[in-house]
Structure formats: structure tokens, C-alpha cells
């Protein structure tokens, strides 16, 4: 039987995405060309966070990486970083396009479809310890927090990661999005401060 109209979840995603896109479009008009890729990256991360929160609203307050694959999540892929893309792939219904997973500054290219996705199509790490109940926990960010790829990086406030400029993206700075959906561009000192503000003893970042 064909379904007409939108579900509530689909409508929320569409409205949220439209509002964010409209706001960023206004910024693009006035922004110098060199800043536009930064704005696009920040927009990508904000939309990823919005999708993650909408997913959680539909799944008893749990992010995809907190929920078993048997229930539509990606928890079984959280132990190792080999398939970080799975955490985003299971949220395809909540994300408008795989293009959101590729930073315009990255040499990596977005996947042509969700089915064709791999780690090499993803520019952003996933904060596996992010929690909908902790608004300042780090949900995702630029992947250049380490030279390694396909790993789970374990960090704490006393041993924070450092941005790696040699990978590209945004040089010795990077963007992170927090669970409350706000995005910050940080240097390494700012990233360390963000970990302290999160108030968590351990932060695991799945780096694609």
C-alpha cells in the first residue's frame, strides 16, 4: 500500500534542514570565498547533529551508536573504527544526502549513494561517548585529530588529541559539533578545553 504525505519525523528533518540551509545561504552571500568551505563544514556538522538528535528522539533517547543493529542502530560497530561510516549509514532516513559527510576542504569525496558508502567517503569522526543528556559532549568533528584512520581514539582531558595540519581539512584547527547541535571552530588548546567542559573522564572518537 502506498503511503501519502510525510511522517512526523520526516517533516521535522525537512523543516530543520530548510531553516539551517536558509540561514547559511545568507551567510554565504556576505562571506569571503576563503571562508565558505568553513561555513559548509560547520553546516554539515550541524545537520549531522540534528539528524542524530532526531534519531534519538525516535529511539528512546539513544544515538545510533548506542543502539544495537538489531534495533536499527550501529552499536556493534563501535568497538573498532574499521566501519565508522555505519554510524551515519543507519541514519540515512534522517540525513538528506551523503554529501553532508564530506568536508569541502578534504581530499575525500562523498559517496554516490548510501549503499556505496565507505570510510573513505567520510570526513568526520563520531563521538561514541556523546550523550543526549550531556549537551556539551562532543558528538562529531573533523577527522584530522590524528594521522591514523579507521580507529577508535581514546582521549581524556589530561591527554587530549591535537589537530594534525598535514592531513588537510582546516590546518591546525578543526570543527566539532556538540550534542546540543552548536558548532565551534577550535585550535588544539580549544579542543582540550572542550573536553574539559564536556565533564567526561573518557571520550572515544571513531575516526574514519
mmCIF file with all atom_site columns, N, CA and C in Angstrom, residues 45-69:
data_model
loop_
_atom_site.group_PDB
_atom_site.id
_atom_site.type_symbol
_atom_site.label_atom_id
_atom_site.label_alt_id
_atom_site.label_comp_id
_atom_site.label_asym_id
_atom_site.label_entity_id
_atom_site.label_seq_id
_atom_site.pdbx_PDB_ins_code
_atom_site.Cartn_x
_atom_site.Cartn_y
_atom_site.Cartn_z
_atom_site.occupancy
_atom_site.B_iso_or_equiv
_atom_site.pdbx_formal_charge
_atom_site.auth_seq_id
_atom_site.auth_comp_id
_atom_site.auth_asym_id
_atom_site.auth_atom_id
_atom_site.pdbx_PDB_model_num
ATOM 1  N N  . UNK A 1 45 ? 28.192 19.585 9.875  1.00 0.00 ? 45 UNK A N  1
ATOM 2  C CA . UNK A 1 45 ? 28.223 19.038 11.230 1.00 0.00 ? 45 UNK A CA 1
ATOM 3  C C  . UNK A 1 45 ? 26.937 19.351 11.988 1.00 0.00 ? 45 UNK A C  1
ATOM 4  N N  . UNK A 1 46 ? 26.420 20.548 11.799 1.00 0.00 ? 46 UNK A N  1
ATOM 5  C CA . UNK A 1 46 ? 25.174 20.891 12.494 1.00 0.00 ? 46 UNK A CA 1
ATOM 6  C C  . UNK A 1 46 ? 24.029 20.002 12.020 1.00 0.00 ? 46 UNK A C  1
ATOM 7  N N  . UNK A 1 47 ? 23.998 19.731 10.732 1.00 0.00 ? 47 UNK A N  1
ATOM 8  C CA . UNK A 1 47 ? 22.938 18.868 10.208 1.00 0.00 ? 47 UNK A CA 1
ATOM 9  C C  . UNK A 1 47 ? 23.123 17.419 10.650 1.00 0.00 ? 47 UNK A C  1
ATOM 10 N N  . UNK A 1 48 ? 24.384 16.976 10.782 1.00 0.00 ? 48 UNK A N  1
ATOM 11 C CA . UNK A 1 48 ? 24.632 15.636 11.318 1.00 0.00 ? 48 UNK A CA 1
ATOM 12 C C  . UNK A 1 48 ? 24.119 15.530 12.748 1.00 0.00 ? 48 UNK A C  1
ATOM 13 N N  . UNK A 1 49 ? 24.361 16.577 13.536 1.00 0.00 ? 49 UNK A N  1
ATOM 14 C CA . UNK A 1 49 ? 23.904 16.563 14.927 1.00 0.00 ? 49 UNK A CA 1
ATOM 15 C C  . UNK A 1 49 ? 22.382 16.610 15.009 1.00 0.00 ? 49 UNK A C  1
ATOM 16 N N  . UNK A 1 50 ? 21.766 17.407 14.147 1.00 0.00 ? 50 UNK A N  1
ATOM 17 C CA . UNK A 1 50 ? 20.302 17.480 14.119 1.00 0.00 ? 50 UNK A CA 1
ATOM 18 C C  . UNK A 1 50 ? 19.698 16.122 13.780 1.00 0.00 ? 50 UNK A C  1
ATOM 19 N N  . UNK A 1 51 ? 20.298 15.450 12.806 1.00 0.00 ? 51 UNK A N  1
ATOM 20 C CA . UNK A 1 51 ? 19.825 14.115 12.432 1.00 0.00 ? 51 UNK A CA 1
ATOM 21 C C  . UNK A 1 51 ? 20.001 13.133 13.580 1.00 0.00 ? 51 UNK A C  1
ATOM 22 N N  . UNK A 1 52 ? 21.151 13.205 14.261 1.00 0.00 ? 52 UNK A N  1
ATOM 23 C CA . UNK A 1 52 ? 21.420 12.295 15.377 1.00 0.00 ? 52 UNK A CA 1
ATOM 24 C C  . UNK A 1 52 ? 20.411 12.492 16.502 1.00 0.00 ? 52 UNK A C  1
ATOM 25 N N  . UNK A 1 53 ? 20.077 13.742 16.778 1.00 0.00 ? 53 UNK A N  1
ATOM 26 C CA . UNK A 1 53 ? 19.115 14.010 17.848 1.00 0.00 ? 53 UNK A CA 1
ATOM 27 C C  . UNK A 1 53 ? 17.706 13.563 17.447 1.00 0.00 ? 53 UNK A C  1
ATOM 28 N N  . UNK A 1 54 ? 17.368 13.751 16.185 1.00 0.00 ? 54 UNK A N  1
ATOM 29 C CA . UNK A 1 54 ? 16.056 13.299 15.723 1.00 0.00 ? 54 UNK A CA 1
ATOM 30 C C  . UNK A 1 54 ? 15.959 11.780 15.790 1.00 0.00 ? 54 UNK A C  1
ATOM 31 N N  . UNK A 1 55 ? 17.047 11.108 15.400 1.00 0.00 ? 55 UNK A N  1
ATOM 32 C CA . UNK A 1 55 ? 17.111 9.648  15.527 1.00 0.00 ? 55 UNK A CA 1
ATOM 33 C C  . UNK A 1 55 ? 16.895 9.254  16.989 1.00 0.00 ? 55 UNK A C  1
ATOM 34 N N  . UNK A 1 56 ? 17.593 9.937  17.904 1.00 0.00 ? 56 UNK A N  1
ATOM 35 C CA . UNK A 1 56 ? 17.469 9.621  19.330 1.00 0.00 ? 56 UNK A CA 1
ATOM 36 C C  . UNK A 1 56 ? 16.040 9.836  19.825 1.00 0.00 ? 56 UNK A C  1
ATOM 37 N N  . UNK A 1 57 ? 15.397 10.891 19.357 1.00 0.00 ? 57 UNK A N  1
ATOM 38 C CA . UNK A 1 57 ? 14.008 11.144 19.759 1.00 0.00 ? 57 UNK A CA 1
ATOM 39 C C  . UNK A 1 57 ? 13.090 9.998  19.360 1.00 0.00 ? 57 UNK A C  1
ATOM 40 N N  . UNK A 1 58 ? 13.428 9.329  18.276 1.00 0.00 ? 58 UNK A N  1
ATOM 41 C CA . UNK A 1 58 ? 12.612 8.213  17.786 1.00 0.00 ? 58 UNK A CA 1
ATOM 42 C C  . UNK A 1 58 ? 13.033 6.862  18.359 1.00 0.00 ? 58 UNK A C  1
ATOM 43 N N  . UNK A 1 59 ? 14.141 6.846  19.125 1.00 0.00 ? 59 UNK A N  1
ATOM 44 C CA . UNK A 1 59 ? 14.671 5.572  19.628 1.00 0.00 ? 59 UNK A CA 1
ATOM 45 C C  . UNK A 1 59 ? 14.999 5.665  21.123 1.00 0.00 ? 59 UNK A C  1
ATOM 46 N N  . UNK A 1 60 ? 14.012 6.109  21.885 1.00 0.00 ? 60 UNK A N  1
ATOM 47 C CA . UNK A 1 60 ? 14.118 6.121  23.354 1.00 0.00 ? 60 UNK A CA 1
ATOM 48 C C  . UNK A 1 60 ? 15.326 6.898  23.857 1.00 0.00 ? 60 UNK A C  1
ATOM 49 N N  . UNK A 1 61 ? 15.677 7.983  23.187 1.00 0.00 ? 61 UNK A N  1
ATOM 50 C CA . UNK A 1 61 ? 16.757 8.839  23.659 1.00 0.00 ? 61 UNK A CA 1
ATOM 51 C C  . UNK A 1 61 ? 18.150 8.306  23.413 1.00 0.00 ? 61 UNK A C  1
ATOM 52 N N  . UNK A 1 62 ? 18.308 7.382  22.480 1.00 0.00 ? 62 UNK A N  1
ATOM 53 C CA . UNK A 1 62 ? 19.615 6.774  22.209 1.00 0.00 ? 62 UNK A CA 1
ATOM 54 C C  . UNK A 1 62 ? 20.120 7.168  20.824 1.00 0.00 ? 62 UNK A C  1
ATOM 55 N N  . UNK A 1 63 ? 21.400 7.566  20.766 1.00 0.00 ? 63 UNK A N  1
ATOM 56 C CA . UNK A 1 63 ? 22.029 7.792  19.473 1.00 0.00 ? 63 UNK A CA 1
ATOM 57 C C  . UNK A 1 63 ? 22.226 6.454  18.765 1.00 0.00 ? 63 UNK A C  1
ATOM 58 N N  . UNK A 1 64 ? 22.474 6.501  17.463 1.00 0.00 ? 64 UNK A N  1
ATOM 59 C CA . UNK A 1 64 ? 22.602 5.269  16.676 1.00 0.00 ? 64 UNK A CA 1
ATOM 60 C C  . UNK A 1 64 ? 23.678 4.350  17.223 1.00 0.00 ? 64 UNK A C  1
ATOM 61 N N  . UNK A 1 65 ? 24.823 4.934  17.636 1.00 0.00 ? 65 UNK A N  1
ATOM 62 C CA . UNK A 1 65 ? 25.948 4.125  18.122 1.00 0.00 ? 65 UNK A CA 1
ATOM 63 C C  . UNK A 1 65 ? 25.717 3.583  19.522 1.00 0.00 ? 65 UNK A C  1
ATOM 64 N N  . UNK A 1 66 ? 24.597 3.958  20.150 1.00 0.00 ? 66 UNK A N  1
ATOM 65 C CA . UNK A 1 66 ? 24.235 3.424  21.455 1.00 0.00 ? 66 UNK A CA 1
ATOM 66 C C  . UNK A 1 66 ? 23.216 2.294  21.330 1.00 0.00 ? 66 UNK A C  1
ATOM 67 N N  . UNK A 1 67 ? 22.723 2.079  20.120 1.00 0.00 ? 67 UNK A N  1
ATOM 68 C CA . UNK A 1 67 ? 21.612 1.158  19.884 1.00 0.00 ? 67 UNK A CA 1
ATOM 69 C C  . UNK A 1 67 ? 22.070 -0.022 19.032 1.00 0.00 ? 67 UNK A C  1
ATOM 70 N N  . UNK A 1 68 ? 21.641 -1.219 19.402 1.00 0.00 ? 68 UNK A N  1
ATOM 71 C CA . UNK A 1 68 ? 22.024 -2.427 18.670 1.00 0.00 ? 68 UNK A CA 1
ATOM 72 C C  . UNK A 1 68 ? 21.583 -2.371 17.207 1.00 0.00 ? 68 UNK A C  1
ATOM 73 N N  . UNK A 1 69 ? 22.345 -3.043 16.369 1.00 0.00 ? 69 UNK A N  1
ATOM 74 C CA . UNK A 1 69 ? 21.961 -3.154 14.959 1.00 0.00 ? 69 UNK A CA 1
ATOM 75 C C  . UNK A 1 69 ? 20.621 -3.872 14.807 1.00 0.00 ? 69 UNK A C  1
#
